[in-house]
PDB file of C-alpha atoms and ligand atoms in Angstrom:
ATOM      1  CA  MET H  13      17.260   8.510 -10.301  1.00 95.00           C
ATOM      2  CA  LYS H  14      18.236   9.578  -6.776  1.00 98.00           C
ATOM      3  CA  ILE H  15      18.244   6.729  -4.296  1.00 98.00           C
ATOM      4  CA  ILE H  16      19.016   6.487  -0.592  1.00 98.00           C
ATOM      5  CA  MET H  17      19.882   3.184   1.074  1.00 98.00           C
ATOM      6  CA  LEU H  18      18.610   2.799   4.634  1.00 98.00           C
ATOM      7  CA  GLY H  19      19.336  -0.060   7.008  1.00 98.00           C
ATOM      8  CA  ALA H  20      21.373  -1.141  10.009  1.00 97.00           C
ATOM      9  CA  PRO H  21      25.153  -1.432   9.757  1.00 97.00           C
ATOM     10  CA  GLY H  22      25.777  -4.743   7.984  1.00 96.00           C
ATOM     11  CA  ALA H  23      22.283  -4.982   6.476  1.00 98.00           C
ATOM     12  CA  GLY H  24      23.764  -5.178   2.988  1.00 98.00           C
ATOM     13  CA  LYS H  25      23.438  -1.550   1.856  1.00 98.00           C
ATOM     14  CA  GLY H  26      26.903  -1.434   0.308  1.00 97.00           C
ATOM     15  CA  THR H  27      26.515  -4.820  -1.399  1.00 97.00           C
ATOM     16  CA  GLN H  28      23.238  -3.762  -3.014  1.00 98.00           C
ATOM     17  CA  ALA H  29      24.307  -0.180  -3.744  1.00 98.00           C
ATOM     18  CA  LYS H  30      27.233  -1.448  -5.842  1.00 97.00           C
ATOM     19  CA  LYS H  31      24.944  -3.700  -7.882  1.00 97.00           C
ATOM     20  CA  ILE H  32      22.367  -0.948  -8.395  1.00 98.00           C
ATOM     21  CA  ALA H  33      25.055   1.569  -9.388  1.00 98.00           C
ATOM     22  CA  ALA H  34      26.352  -0.849 -12.028  1.00 97.00           C
ATOM     23  CA  LYS H  35      22.901  -1.690 -13.401  1.00 97.00           C
ATOM     24  CA  TYR H  36      21.598   1.887 -13.587  1.00 96.00           C
ATOM     25  CA  GLN H  37      24.977   3.452 -14.453  1.00 97.00           C
ATOM     26  CA  ILE H  38      24.920   5.967 -11.611  1.00 98.00           C
ATOM     27  CA  PRO H  39      27.638   6.697  -9.032  1.00 98.00           C
ATOM     28  CA  HIS H  40      27.687   4.838  -5.700  1.00 98.00           C
ATOM     29  CA  ILE H  41      28.429   7.351  -2.957  1.00 98.00           C
ATOM     30  CA  SER H  42      29.370   5.755   0.370  1.00 98.00           C
ATOM     31  CA  THR H  43      30.225   8.154   3.180  1.00 98.00           C
ATOM     32  CA  GLY H  44      31.918   5.292   5.065  1.00 96.00           C
ATOM     33  CA  ASP H  45      34.185   4.674   2.030  1.00 95.00           C
ATOM     34  CA  ILE H  46      34.910   8.407   1.750  1.00 96.00           C
ATOM     35  CA  PHE H  47      35.950   8.554   5.415  1.00 97.00           C
ATOM     36  CA  ARG H  48      38.083   5.402   5.130  1.00 94.00           C
ATOM     37  CA  ALA H  49      39.847   6.834   2.067  1.00 94.00           C
ATOM     38  CA  ASN H  50      40.532  10.030   4.020  1.00 96.00           C
ATOM     39  CA  ILE H  51      41.910   8.039   6.946  1.00 95.00           C
ATOM     40  CA  LYS H  52      44.171   6.079   4.603  1.00 93.00           C
ATOM     41  CA  ASN H  53      45.462   9.306   3.041  1.00 95.00           C
ATOM     42  CA  GLY H  54      45.989  10.939   6.443  1.00 97.00           C
ATOM     43  CA  THR H  55      43.818  14.008   5.721  1.00 97.00           C
ATOM     44  CA  GLU H  56      42.509  16.354   8.427  1.00 97.00           C
ATOM     45  CA  LEU H  57      38.984  15.088   7.786  1.00 97.00           C
ATOM     46  CA  GLY H  58      40.196  11.508   8.129  1.00 97.00           C
ATOM     47  CA  LYS H  59      41.884  12.257  11.457  1.00 98.00           C
ATOM     48  CA  LYS H  60      38.750  13.861  12.838  1.00 97.00           C
ATOM     49  CA  ALA H  61      36.411  11.129  11.545  1.00 97.00           C
ATOM     50  CA  LYS H  62      38.577   8.276  12.852  1.00 97.00           C
ATOM     51  CA  THR H  63      38.145   9.220  16.517  1.00 96.00           C
ATOM     52  CA  TYR H  64      34.379   8.751  16.150  1.00 97.00           C
ATOM     53  CA  MET H  65      34.433   5.725  13.847  1.00 96.00           C
ATOM     54  CA  ASP H  66      36.771   3.774  16.136  1.00 94.00           C
ATOM     55  CA  GLN H  67      34.275   4.202  18.967  1.00 94.00           C
ATOM     56  CA  GLY H  68      31.312   3.118  16.852  1.00 95.00           C
ATOM     57  CA  LEU H  69      29.876   6.640  17.015  1.00 97.00           C
ATOM     58  CA  LEU H  70      28.594   8.776  14.169  1.00 98.00           C
ATOM     59  CA  VAL H  71      30.853  11.445  12.763  1.00 98.00           C
ATOM     60  CA  PRO H  72      29.274  14.862  13.585  1.00 98.00           C
ATOM     61  CA  ASP H  73      26.740  16.112  11.022  1.00 97.00           C
ATOM     62  CA  GLU H  74      28.798  19.211  10.198  1.00 96.00           C
ATOM     63  CA  LEU H  75      31.662  17.023   8.939  1.00 96.00           C
ATOM     64  CA  VAL H  76      29.344  14.997   6.695  1.00 97.00           C
ATOM     65  CA  CYS H  77      26.649  17.242   5.230  1.00 96.00           C
ATOM     66  CA  ASP H  78      28.715  19.705   3.173  1.00 94.00           C
ATOM     67  CA  LEU H  79      30.794  16.867   1.830  1.00 95.00           C
ATOM     68  CA  VAL H  80      27.742  15.028   0.468  1.00 97.00           C
ATOM     69  CA  VAL H  81      25.978  18.160  -0.761  1.00 95.00           C
ATOM     70  CA  ASP H  82      29.130  19.030  -2.769  1.00 95.00           C
ATOM     71  CA  ARG H  83      29.533  15.490  -4.061  1.00 97.00           C
ATOM     72  CA  VAL H  84      25.993  15.193  -5.457  1.00 96.00           C
ATOM     73  CA  GLN H  85      26.467  18.358  -7.475  1.00 95.00           C
ATOM     74  CA  GLN H  86      29.417  16.987  -9.417  1.00 96.00           C
ATOM     75  CA  ALA H  87      28.995  16.295 -13.120  1.00 97.00           C
ATOM     76  CA  ASP H  88      28.787  12.494 -12.826  1.00 97.00           C
ATOM     77  CA  CYS H  89      25.672  12.851 -10.622  1.00 97.00           C
ATOM     78  CA  GLU H  90      23.615  14.503 -13.330  1.00 95.00           C
ATOM     79  CA  LYS H  91      21.583  11.349 -14.082  1.00 95.00           C
ATOM     80  CA  GLY H  92      21.266  10.472 -10.398  1.00 97.00           C
ATOM     81  CA  TYR H  93      23.186   8.593  -7.720  1.00 98.00           C
ATOM     82  CA  ILE H  94      22.851   6.136  -4.905  1.00 98.00           C
ATOM     83  CA  LEU H  95      23.699   7.287  -1.397  1.00 98.00           C
ATOM     84  CA  ASP H  96      24.929   4.529   0.929  1.00 98.00           C
ATOM     85  CA  GLY H  97      25.395   5.416   4.595  1.00 98.00           C
ATOM     86  CA  PHE H  98      23.968   8.921   4.250  1.00 98.00           C
ATOM     87  CA  PRO H  99      21.759  10.344   5.681  1.00 98.00           C
ATOM     88  CA  ARG H 100      22.150   8.746   9.094  1.00 98.00           C
ATOM     89  CA  THR H 101      20.418  11.389  11.216  1.00 98.00           C
ATOM     90  CA  ILE H 102      17.338  13.575  10.797  1.00 98.00           C
ATOM     91  CA  PRO H 103      19.458  16.765  10.511  1.00 98.00           C
ATOM     92  CA  GLN H 104      21.468  15.097   7.708  1.00 98.00           C
ATOM     93  CA  ALA H 105      18.254  14.202   5.858  1.00 98.00           C
ATOM     94  CA  GLU H 106      16.947  17.746   6.294  1.00 98.00           C
ATOM     95  CA  SER H 107      20.166  19.270   5.026  1.00 97.00           C
ATOM     96  CA  LEU H 108      20.103  17.029   1.935  1.00 97.00           C
ATOM     97  CA  ASP H 109      16.453  17.871   1.242  1.00 97.00           C
ATOM     98  CA  LYS H 110      17.155  21.573   1.635  1.00 97.00           C
ATOM     99  CA  ALA H 111      20.132  21.473  -0.728  1.00 96.00           C
ATOM    100  CA  LEU H 112      18.171  19.474  -3.317  1.00 97.00           C
ATOM    101  CA  ALA H 113      15.109  21.707  -3.026  1.00 97.00           C
ATOM    102  CA  ALA H 114      17.303  24.723  -3.815  1.00 96.00           C
ATOM    103  CA  LEU H 115      18.191  22.956  -7.080  1.00 93.00           C
ATOM    104  CA  GLY H 116      14.565  22.042  -7.767  1.00 95.00           C
ATOM    105  CA  GLU H 117      15.309  18.361  -7.097  1.00 96.00           C
ATOM    106  CA  SER H 118      14.321  15.677  -4.583  1.00 97.00           C
ATOM    107  CA  VAL H 119      15.116  12.099  -3.589  1.00 98.00           C
ATOM    108  CA  ASP H 120      13.123   9.503  -5.566  1.00 98.00           C
ATOM    109  CA  TYR H 121      13.376   6.423  -3.339  1.00 98.00           C
ATOM    110  CA  ALA H 122      14.566   5.526   0.148  1.00 98.00           C
ATOM    111  CA  VAL H 123      15.174   1.769   0.038  1.00 98.00           C
ATOM    112  CA  ASN H 124      15.085   0.299   3.552  1.00 98.00           C
ATOM    113  CA  VAL H 125      16.937  -3.017   3.806  1.00 98.00           C
ATOM    114  CA  GLU H 126      15.392  -4.781   6.804  1.00 98.00           C
ATOM    115  CA  VAL H 127      17.537  -7.264   8.752  1.00 98.00           C
ATOM    116  CA  PRO H 128      16.969  -8.173  12.432  1.00 96.00           C
ATOM    117  CA  ASP H 129      19.779  -7.459  14.926  1.00 95.00           C
ATOM    118  CA  GLU H 130      20.507 -11.197  15.452  1.00 93.00           C
ATOM    119  CA  ASN H 131      21.467 -11.626  11.779  1.00 94.00           C
ATOM    120  CA  ILE H 132      23.480  -8.417  11.801  1.00 94.00           C
ATOM    121  CA  VAL H 133      25.959  -9.668  14.370  1.00 91.00           C
ATOM    122  CA  LYS H 134      26.721 -12.703  12.198  1.00 89.00           C
ATOM    123  CA  ARG H 135      27.057 -10.613   9.042  1.00 92.00           C
ATOM    124  CA  MET H 136      29.461  -8.136  10.605  1.00 93.00           C
ATOM    125  CA  GLY H 137      31.619 -10.811  12.259  1.00 92.00           C
ATOM    126  CA  GLY H 138      32.133 -12.500   8.898  1.00 95.00           C
ATOM    127  CA  ARG H 139      32.589  -9.312   6.843  1.00 96.00           C
ATOM    128  CA  ARG H 140      36.054  -8.874   5.403  1.00 97.00           C
ATOM    129  CA  ALA H 141      37.285  -5.724   3.667  1.00 95.00           C
ATOM    130  CA  CYS H 142      40.089  -5.435   1.129  1.00 95.00           C
ATOM    131  CA  VAL H 143      42.888  -3.087   2.246  1.00 93.00           C
ATOM    132  CA  GLY H 144      43.669  -2.333  -1.401  1.00 92.00           C
ATOM    133  CA  CYS H 145      40.411  -1.579  -3.215  1.00 91.00           C
ATOM    134  CA  GLY H 146      37.838  -1.585  -0.401  1.00 89.00           C
ATOM    135  CA  ALA H 147      35.831  -4.508  -1.836  1.00 94.00           C
ATOM    136  CA  THR H 148      33.641  -6.293   0.707  1.00 96.00           C
ATOM    137  CA  TYR H 149      33.386 -10.056   1.199  1.00 97.00           C
ATOM    138  CA  HIS H 150      31.891 -12.442   3.725  1.00 97.00           C
ATOM    139  CA  MET H 151      33.685 -15.513   5.085  1.00 96.00           C
ATOM    140  CA  GLU H 152      30.541 -17.616   4.670  1.00 95.00           C
ATOM    141  CA  PHE H 153      28.125 -15.756   2.373  1.00 95.00           C
ATOM    142  CA  ALA H 154      30.499 -14.143  -0.142  1.00 96.00           C
ATOM    143  CA  PRO H 155      33.880 -15.889   0.134  1.00 97.00           C
ATOM    144  CA  THR H 156      36.897 -15.047  -2.035  1.00 98.00           C
ATOM    145  CA  LYS H 157      38.366 -17.703  -4.321  1.00 98.00           C
ATOM    146  CA  LYS H 158      41.578 -17.725  -2.280  1.00 97.00           C
ATOM    147  CA  GLU H 159      41.161 -17.296   1.477  1.00 96.00           C
ATOM    148  CA  GLY H 160      42.213 -13.887   2.796  1.00 96.00           C
ATOM    149  CA  ILE H 161      43.037 -12.472  -0.671  1.00 98.00           C
ATOM    150  CA  CYS H 162      40.900 -10.019  -2.685  1.00 98.00           C
ATOM    151  CA  ASP H 163      39.514 -11.492  -5.944  1.00 98.00           C
ATOM    152  CA  THR H 164      39.654  -8.085  -7.636  1.00 96.00           C
ATOM    153  CA  CYS H 165      43.086  -6.700  -6.736  1.00 97.00           C
ATOM    154  CA  GLY H 166      44.982  -9.442  -4.887  1.00 97.00           C
ATOM    155  CA  ALA H 167      45.488  -7.388  -1.707  1.00 97.00           C
ATOM    156  CA  GLU H 168      44.954  -8.688   1.828  1.00 97.00           C
ATOM    157  CA  LEU H 169      41.571  -8.835   3.561  1.00 97.00           C
ATOM    158  CA  ILE H 170      40.983  -7.555   7.079  1.00 96.00           C
ATOM    159  CA  LEU H 171      38.260  -7.485   9.708  1.00 95.00           C
ATOM    160  CA  ARG H 172      37.437  -3.781  10.085  1.00 92.00           C
ATOM    161  CA  ASP H 173      38.236  -2.510  13.616  1.00 90.00           C
ATOM    162  CA  ASP H 174      34.676  -1.286  13.952  1.00 93.00           C
ATOM    163  CA  ASP H 175      33.310  -4.739  12.980  1.00 94.00           C
ATOM    164  CA  LYS H 176      34.650  -6.286  16.188  1.00 92.00           C
ATOM    165  CA  PRO H 177      31.751  -7.571  18.371  1.00 90.00           C
ATOM    166  CA  GLU H 178      31.927  -4.869  21.103  1.00 90.00           C
ATOM    167  CA  THR H 179      31.812  -2.076  18.534  1.00 93.00           C
ATOM    168  CA  VAL H 180      29.070  -3.774  16.504  1.00 94.00           C
ATOM    169  CA  GLN H 181      26.744  -3.720  19.527  1.00 94.00           C
ATOM    170  CA  LYS H 182      27.486  -0.055  20.046  1.00 95.00           C
ATOM    171  CA  ARG H 183      26.849   0.738  16.369  1.00 96.00           C
ATOM    172  CA  LEU H 184      23.536  -1.104  16.474  1.00 97.00           C
ATOM    173  CA  GLY H 185      22.488   1.016  19.459  1.00 97.00           C
ATOM    174  CA  VAL H 186      23.498   4.176  17.593  1.00 97.00           C
ATOM    175  CA  TYR H 187      21.531   2.957  14.568  1.00 98.00           C
ATOM    176  CA  HIS H 188      18.338   2.432  16.563  1.00 98.00           C
ATOM    177  CA  ASP H 189      18.662   5.797  18.339  1.00 98.00           C
ATOM    178  CA  GLN H 190      19.803   8.074  15.545  1.00 98.00           C
ATOM    179  CA  THR H 191      19.187   6.475  12.152  1.00 98.00           C
ATOM    180  CA  GLN H 192      15.997   4.436  12.495  1.00 98.00           C
ATOM    181  CA  PRO H 193      13.849   7.606  12.838  1.00 98.00           C
ATOM    182  CA  LEU H 194      14.642   8.218   9.149  1.00 98.00           C
ATOM    183  CA  ILE H 195      12.302   5.351   8.238  1.00 98.00           C
ATOM    184  CA  GLU H 196       9.350   7.385   9.475  1.00 98.00           C
ATOM    185  CA  TYR H 197      10.789  10.548   7.919  1.00 98.00           C
ATOM    186  CA  TYR H 198      10.839   9.022   4.412  1.00 98.00           C
ATOM    187  CA  HIS H 199       7.589   7.124   4.974  1.00 98.00           C
ATOM    188  CA  LYS H 200       5.874  10.481   5.567  1.00 98.00           C
ATOM    189  CA  LYS H 201       7.299  11.759   2.285  1.00 97.00           C
ATOM    190  CA  GLY H 202       5.829   8.732   0.511  1.00 98.00           C
ATOM    191  CA  ILE H 203       9.141   7.484  -0.899  1.00 98.00           C
ATOM    192  CA  LEU H 204      10.014   4.714   1.570  1.00 98.00           C
ATOM    193  CA  ARG H 205      10.258   1.200   0.108  1.00 98.00           C
ATOM    194  CA  ASP H 206      10.933  -1.750   2.458  1.00 98.00           C
ATOM    195  CA  VAL H 207      12.913  -4.774   1.307  1.00 98.00           C
ATOM    196  CA  ASP H 208      13.461  -8.043   3.197  1.00 98.00           C
ATOM    197  CA  GLY H 209      17.243  -8.055   3.591  1.00 98.00           C
ATOM    198  CA  THR H 210      17.432 -11.582   5.031  1.00 98.00           C
ATOM    199  CA  MET H 211      17.110 -13.200   1.598  1.00 97.00           C
ATOM    200  CA  ASP H 212      20.247 -14.044  -0.338  1.00 96.00           C
ATOM    201  CA  MET H 213      22.050 -11.200  -2.099  1.00 97.00           C
ATOM    202  CA  GLU H 214      20.634 -11.876  -5.558  1.00 98.00           C
ATOM    203  CA  GLU H 215      17.038 -12.116  -4.248  1.00 98.00           C
ATOM    204  CA  VAL H 216      17.423  -8.836  -2.371  1.00 98.00           C
ATOM    205  CA  PHE H 217      18.766  -7.261  -5.555  1.00 98.00           C
ATOM    206  CA  GLN H 218      15.809  -8.503  -7.633  1.00 98.00           C
ATOM    207  CA  ALA H 219      13.399  -7.095  -5.042  1.00 98.00           C
ATOM    208  CA  ILE H 220      15.086  -3.690  -5.321  1.00 98.00           C
ATOM    209  CA  VAL H 221      15.090  -3.760  -9.130  1.00 98.00           C
ATOM    210  CA  LYS H 222      11.347  -4.445  -8.994  1.00 98.00           C
ATOM    211  CA  ILE H 223      10.898  -1.276  -6.939  1.00 97.00           C
ATOM    212  CA  LEU H 224      13.108   0.919  -9.097  1.00 96.00           C
ATOM    213  CA  GLY H 225      11.874  -0.412 -12.427  1.00 92.00           C
ATOM    214  CA  ALA H 226      13.971  -1.920 -15.210  1.00 74.00           C
TER     215      ALA H 226
HETATM  216  P1  LIG F 305      28.335   0.230   7.565  1.00 89.88           P
HETATM  217  O1  LIG F 305      28.438   0.016   6.084  1.00 89.88           O
HETATM  218  O2  LIG F 305      28.782  -0.965   8.323  1.00 89.88           O
HETATM  219  O3  LIG F 305      27.003   0.735   7.997  1.00 89.88           O
HETATM  220  P2  LIG F 305      29.835   2.603   7.035  1.00 89.88           P
HETATM  221  O4  LIG F 305      31.002   2.201   6.235  1.00 89.88           O
HETATM  222  O5  LIG F 305      28.654   3.150   6.327  1.00 89.88           O
HETATM  223  O6  LIG F 305      29.387   1.350   7.916  1.00 89.88           O
HETATM  224  O7  LIG F 305      30.264   3.636   8.154  1.00 89.88           O
HETATM  225  C1  LIG F 305      31.343   3.400   9.006  1.00 89.88           C
HETATM  226  C2  LIG F 305      31.410   4.521  10.026  1.00 89.88           C
HETATM  227  O8  LIG F 305      31.626   5.781   9.368  1.00 89.88           O
HETATM  228  C3  LIG F 305      30.145   4.742  10.847  1.00 89.88           C
HETATM  229  O9  LIG F 305      30.075   3.889  11.966  1.00 89.88           O
HETATM  230  C4  LIG F 305      30.301   6.215  11.247  1.00 89.88           C
HETATM  231  O10 LIG F 305      31.235   6.369  12.295  1.00 89.88           O
HETATM  232  C5  LIG F 305      30.919   6.823   9.998  1.00 89.88           C
HETATM  233  N1  LIG F 305      29.895   7.343   9.078  1.00 89.88           N
HETATM  234  C6  LIG F 305      29.631   6.912   7.808  1.00 89.88           C
HETATM  235  N2  LIG F 305      28.641   7.613   7.254  1.00 89.88           N
HETATM  236  C7  LIG F 305      28.240   8.523   8.189  1.00 89.88           C
HETATM  237  C8  LIG F 305      27.234   9.534   8.247  1.00 89.88           C
HETATM  238  N3  LIG F 305      26.404   9.768   7.203  1.00 89.88           N
HETATM  239  N4  LIG F 305      27.120  10.265   9.386  1.00 89.88           N
HETATM  240  C9  LIG F 305      27.923  10.055  10.430  1.00 89.88           C
HETATM  241  N5  LIG F 305      28.885   9.119  10.464  1.00 89.88           N
HETATM  242  C10 LIG F 305      29.043   8.348   9.348  1.00 89.88           C
HETATM  243  P1  LIG F 306      26.318  -2.463   4.954  1.00 89.88           P
HETATM  244  O1  LIG F 306      26.865  -1.665   3.812  1.00 89.88           O
HETATM  245  O2  LIG F 306      24.846  -2.274   5.142  1.00 89.88           O
HETATM  246  O3  LIG F 306      27.084  -2.244   6.207  1.00 89.88           O
HETATM  247  P2  LIG F 306      27.454  -4.804   3.577  1.00 89.88           P
HETATM  248  O4  LIG F 306      26.921  -4.690   2.190  1.00 89.88           O
HETATM  249  O5  LIG F 306      28.871  -4.446   3.803  1.00 89.88           O
HETATM  250  O6  LIG F 306      26.475  -4.009   4.595  1.00 89.88           O
HETATM  251  O7  LIG F 306      27.171  -6.299   4.069  1.00 89.88           O
HETATM  252  C1  LIG F 306      27.611  -6.734   5.380  1.00 89.88           C
HETATM  253  C2  LIG F 306      28.200  -8.145   5.252  1.00 89.88           C
HETATM  254  O8  LIG F 306      27.155  -9.089   4.962  1.00 89.88           O
HETATM  255  C3  LIG F 306      29.226  -8.289   4.135  1.00 89.88           C
HETATM  256  O9  LIG F 306      30.223  -9.195   4.548  1.00 89.88           O
HETATM  257  C4  LIG F 306      28.421  -8.862   2.969  1.00 89.88           C
HETATM  258  O10 LIG F 306      29.234  -9.676   2.111  1.00 89.88           O
HETATM  259  C5  LIG F 306      27.361  -9.691   3.688  1.00 89.88           C
HETATM  260  N1  LIG F 306      26.047  -9.677   3.024  1.00 89.88           N
HETATM  261  C6  LIG F 306      25.462  -8.644   2.350  1.00 89.88           C
HETATM  262  N2  LIG F 306      24.238  -8.986   1.878  1.00 89.88           N
HETATM  263  C7  LIG F 306      24.018 -10.264   2.298  1.00 89.88           C
HETATM  264  C8  LIG F 306      22.922 -11.198   2.143  1.00 89.88           C
HETATM  265  N3  LIG F 306      21.803 -10.864   1.493  1.00 89.88           N
HETATM  266  N4  LIG F 306      23.060 -12.411   2.722  1.00 89.88           N
HETATM  267  C9  LIG F 306      24.185 -12.741   3.414  1.00 89.88           C
HETATM  268  N5  LIG F 306      25.250 -11.926   3.577  1.00 89.88           N
HETATM  269  C10 LIG F 306      25.177 -10.691   3.040  1.00 89.88           C
HETATM  270 ZN1  LIG F 307      40.875  -5.526  -3.462  1.00 89.88          ZN
END
């Protein structure tokens, strides 16, 4: 099963993608996580991506597309995968479709997690990321057992630089301009499925499972 997660930054794509990946035993591919790992390791790609990410802008398509097209052809993707944070522009969606078509494949579902902008600001302000393993928490909605410490690996939690209020507003603008048109793109292909992302995490997950089938 090949699934794409659509939604604003902070809508809960990553939270749901991890749960879906575990339930359906398919890899969770997050382009944001890939870029952050590259930044941490000081790679050329990381250096290039960081200048855009820090400003709340999208990394240029040419730095993203080949990376994802290569990733989805690796052996662990044979039974499918869930893409989180990709595609984010129409050219990215077209390049994925083209690459899949060449393999005789196509995306099965584009799950659109709908959350209004007002809720997004609150979600992003409370989001905390683990510096060690990248796990995501929320101060109010998904707190750790011990404040400021990751439940999984014990490392410290931080507020991502790009989750600071000024950058969040910018990222929301970028989302509406560049990513939202994908909703229509996948609707036209007949594979768009909308989910109310304002419910609690478990309810959102159940709604997605209903779409994907047991
Ligand atoms: P969020 O989960 O809050 O939506 P991500 O972790 O997916 O954020 O992405 C963080 C940043 O990484 C984005 O703001 C953007 O700069 C960059 N990025 C991630 N995926 C893509 C992509 N597919 N195309 C362009 N830039 C991307
Ligand atoms: P995205 O990947 O779309 O940027 P995340 O999955 O990182 O979004 O979620 C953004 C923040 O909101 C995180 O702190 C997460 O713990 C929290 N969150 C995710 N889903 C929900 C939900 N249904 N209700 C409340 N908070 C949520
Ligand atoms: Zn951790």
